[in-house]
PDB file of C-alpha atoms in Angstrom:
ATOM      1  CA  MET A   1     -16.270  12.026 -38.425  1.00 40.00           C
ATOM      2  CA  ASN A   2     -15.911  13.585 -35.758  1.00 40.00           C
ATOM      3  CA  ASP A   3     -12.915  13.783 -33.242  1.00 41.00           C
ATOM      4  CA  SER A   4     -14.866  12.193 -30.558  1.00 41.00           C
ATOM      5  CA  THR A   5     -15.843   9.165 -32.431  1.00 38.00           C
ATOM      6  CA  ASN A   6     -12.124   8.631 -33.249  1.00 41.00           C
ATOM      7  CA  ALA A   7     -10.804   9.655 -29.454  1.00 56.00           C
ATOM      8  CA  THR A   8     -10.544   6.709 -27.305  1.00 65.00           C
ATOM      9  CA  SER A   9     -12.134   7.416 -23.913  1.00 65.00           C
ATOM     10  CA  GLU A  10     -11.119   6.740 -20.645  1.00 64.00           C
ATOM     11  CA  THR A  11     -13.697   4.502 -19.780  1.00 61.00           C
ATOM     12  CA  ASP A  12     -11.677   1.808 -23.263  1.00 66.00           C
ATOM     13  CA  VAL A  13      -8.335   1.786 -21.770  1.00 69.00           C
ATOM     14  CA  LEU A  14      -8.250   1.632 -17.818  1.00 65.00           C
ATOM     15  CA  LEU A  15      -9.568  -1.478 -17.157  1.00 71.00           C
ATOM     16  CA  ARG A  16      -9.189  -1.789 -13.454  1.00 80.00           C
ATOM     17  CA  HIS A  17     -11.143   0.876 -11.772  1.00 80.00           C
ATOM     18  CA  HIS A  18     -10.227  -0.279  -8.646  1.00 85.00           C
ATOM     19  CA  LEU A  19      -6.846   1.363  -9.000  1.00 86.00           C
ATOM     20  CA  TYR A  20      -8.469   4.699  -8.996  1.00 86.00           C
ATOM     21  CA  SER A  21     -10.138   6.087  -5.723  1.00 87.00           C
ATOM     22  CA  ASN A  22     -12.441   8.448  -7.488  1.00 90.00           C
ATOM     23  CA  ILE A  23     -13.048  10.108 -11.127  1.00 88.00           C
ATOM     24  CA  ASN A  24     -10.193  12.913 -10.945  1.00 91.00           C
ATOM     25  CA  GLU A  25      -7.533  10.565  -9.607  1.00 91.00           C
ATOM     26  CA  ARG A  26      -8.460   8.079 -12.863  1.00 90.00           C
ATOM     27  CA  ARG A  27      -8.467  11.308 -14.890  1.00 91.00           C
ATOM     28  CA  ARG A  28      -4.743  12.086 -13.736  1.00 93.00           C
ATOM     29  CA  HIS A  29      -3.802   8.997 -14.486  1.00 93.00           C
ATOM     30  CA  PHE A  30      -5.502   8.370 -17.696  1.00 93.00           C
ATOM     31  CA  GLY A  31      -3.780  12.371 -18.903  1.00 94.00           C
ATOM     32  CA  ALA A  32      -0.107  10.556 -17.346  1.00 95.00           C
ATOM     33  CA  ILE A  33      -1.064   7.247 -19.598  1.00 95.00           C
ATOM     34  CA  LYS A  34      -2.217   9.388 -23.296  1.00 95.00           C
ATOM     35  CA  SER A  35       0.844  11.870 -22.526  1.00 96.00           C
ATOM     36  CA  ILE A  36       3.455   8.566 -22.569  1.00 96.00           C
ATOM     37  CA  ALA A  37       1.553   7.017 -25.638  1.00 95.00           C
ATOM     38  CA  ASP A  38       1.559   9.918 -27.471  1.00 95.00           C
ATOM     39  CA  GLU A  39       5.072  10.756 -26.793  1.00 95.00           C
ATOM     40  CA  LEU A  40       6.898   7.334 -27.537  1.00 94.00           C
ATOM     41  CA  GLN A  41       4.274   6.989 -29.961  1.00 93.00           C
ATOM     42  CA  ARG A  42       2.334   3.984 -28.982  1.00 93.00           C
ATOM     43  CA  PRO A  43      -0.607   2.265 -28.809  1.00 93.00           C
ATOM     44  CA  LEU A  44      -3.158   3.875 -25.730  1.00 93.00           C
ATOM     45  CA  PRO A  45      -3.801  -0.071 -24.523  1.00 92.00           C
ATOM     46  CA  GLU A  46      -0.415  -1.363 -24.399  1.00 92.00           C
ATOM     47  CA  ILE A  47       0.506   2.088 -22.046  1.00 94.00           C
ATOM     48  CA  ALA A  48      -2.292   1.516 -20.269  1.00 93.00           C
ATOM     49  CA  GLN A  49      -1.619  -2.181 -19.631  1.00 93.00           C
ATOM     50  CA  LEU A  50       1.547  -1.450 -18.864  1.00 95.00           C
ATOM     51  CA  TYR A  51       0.991   1.759 -16.597  1.00 95.00           C
ATOM     52  CA  GLU A  52      -1.556  -0.224 -14.464  1.00 93.00           C
ATOM     53  CA  ASP A  53       0.428  -3.160 -14.070  1.00 94.00           C
ATOM     54  CA  ILE A  54       3.123  -0.440 -12.431  1.00 96.00           C
ATOM     55  CA  LEU A  55       0.552   0.920 -10.654  1.00 95.00           C
ATOM     56  CA  GLU A  56      -0.742  -2.063  -9.133  1.00 93.00           C
ATOM     57  CA  TYR A  57       2.080  -2.737  -7.773  1.00 94.00           C
ATOM     58  CA  LEU A  58       3.507   0.282  -6.609  1.00 94.00           C
ATOM     59  CA  ARG A  59       0.049   1.041  -4.967  1.00 91.00           C
ATOM     60  CA  GLY A  60       0.179  -1.826  -2.713  1.00 89.00           C
ATOM     61  CA  ARG A  61       3.815  -0.605  -1.468  1.00 92.00           C
ATOM     62  CA  ALA A  62       3.125   3.419  -1.703  1.00 90.00           C
ATOM     63  CA  GLN A  63       3.119   5.310   1.610  1.00 91.00           C
ATOM     64  CA  VAL A  64       2.001   8.001  -0.086  1.00 90.00           C
ATOM     65  CA  THR A  65       0.311   7.847  -3.084  1.00 88.00           C
ATOM     66  CA  ASP A  66       0.609  11.764  -4.428  1.00 91.00           C
ATOM     67  CA  PHE A  67       3.449  11.069  -6.666  1.00 93.00           C
ATOM     68  CA  LEU A  68       2.504   7.443  -7.540  1.00 94.00           C
ATOM     69  CA  PRO A  69       1.661   9.010 -11.659  1.00 95.00           C
ATOM     70  CA  ILE A  70       5.651  10.227 -11.942  1.00 95.00           C
ATOM     71  CA  LEU A  71       6.891   7.584 -10.395  1.00 96.00           C
ATOM     72  CA  VAL A  72       5.037   5.192 -12.736  1.00 96.00           C
ATOM     73  CA  SER A  73       4.729   7.303 -15.676  1.00 97.00           C
ATOM     74  CA  LYS A  74       9.231   7.181 -15.486  1.00 97.00           C
ATOM     75  CA  LYS A  75       9.036   3.295 -15.142  1.00 96.00           C
ATOM     76  CA  VAL A  76       6.726   3.007 -18.093  1.00 96.00           C
ATOM     77  CA  ARG A  77       8.965   5.145 -20.283  1.00 95.00           C
ATOM     78  CA  GLU A  78      11.911   3.652 -18.913  1.00 94.00           C
ATOM     79  CA  LEU A  79      10.684  -0.260 -19.678  1.00 93.00           C
ATOM     80  CA  CYS A  80       9.556   1.367 -23.305  1.00 92.00           C
ATOM     81  CA  ARG A  81      13.036   2.751 -23.874  1.00 89.00           C
ATOM     82  CA  ARG A  82      14.539  -0.143 -23.290  1.00 87.00           C
ATOM     83  CA  ASN A  83      12.793  -1.762 -25.560  1.00 77.00           C
ATOM     84  CA  VAL A  84      11.154  -4.308 -22.573  1.00 64.00           C
ATOM     85  CA  VAL A  85       7.684  -3.520 -24.310  1.00 60.00           C
ATOM     86  CA  LYS A  86       7.757  -4.363 -28.474  1.00 54.00           C
ATOM     87  CA  LYS A  87       5.591  -1.920 -30.293  1.00 51.00           C
ATOM     88  CA  THR A  88       3.807  -4.803 -32.179  1.00 46.00           C
ATOM     89  CA  SER A  89       2.383  -6.616 -28.669  1.00 43.00           C
ATOM     90  CA  PRO A  90       2.585  -5.981 -24.987  1.00 45.00           C
ATOM     91  CA  PHE A  91       5.673  -8.047 -24.316  1.00 46.00           C
ATOM     92  CA  GLY A  92       7.211  -9.397 -27.145  1.00 46.00           C
ATOM     93  CA  GLN A  93       8.292 -12.586 -27.943  1.00 46.00           C
ATOM     94  CA  GLY A  94      11.556 -13.355 -26.157  1.00 46.00           C
ATOM     95  CA  LYS A  95      11.278  -9.771 -24.461  1.00 48.00           C
ATOM     96  CA  GLU A  96      11.344  -9.923 -20.340  1.00 53.00           C
ATOM     97  CA  ASN A  97       7.490  -9.553 -19.210  1.00 54.00           C
ATOM     98  CA  PRO A  98       7.445  -6.682 -17.029  1.00 52.00           C
ATOM     99  CA  ARG A  99       4.973  -8.467 -14.826  1.00 53.00           C
ATOM    100  CA  GLU A 100       7.286 -11.015 -13.541  1.00 53.00           C
ATOM    101  CA  ARG A 101       9.708  -8.461 -13.187  1.00 54.00           C
ATOM    102  CA  ARG A 102      10.366  -6.588  -9.522  1.00 53.00           C
ATOM    103  CA  PHE A 103       9.926  -2.787  -9.557  1.00 52.00           C
TER     104      PHE A 103
END
């Protein structure tokens, strides 16, 4: 098998395409998601789901969207490090659901 069959593509992970205004923006966010997943050694789909939850929340409130990848990445890292999201499941049993919290 070559690397292209093992690699997860952005179309496999990024499900909410309405969040991205163009392909370049989608790639920039996917790069941030992949970086966080690698850094925290977490599954890419888990990080993508959390990232897109936060992105959707912040995008609706942002006047300037240029810095959203930085802001969203910071929040995802913070939530993962505080162990709000368990490694085994998106929200973990008995853990706070980041979709229900205010960012």
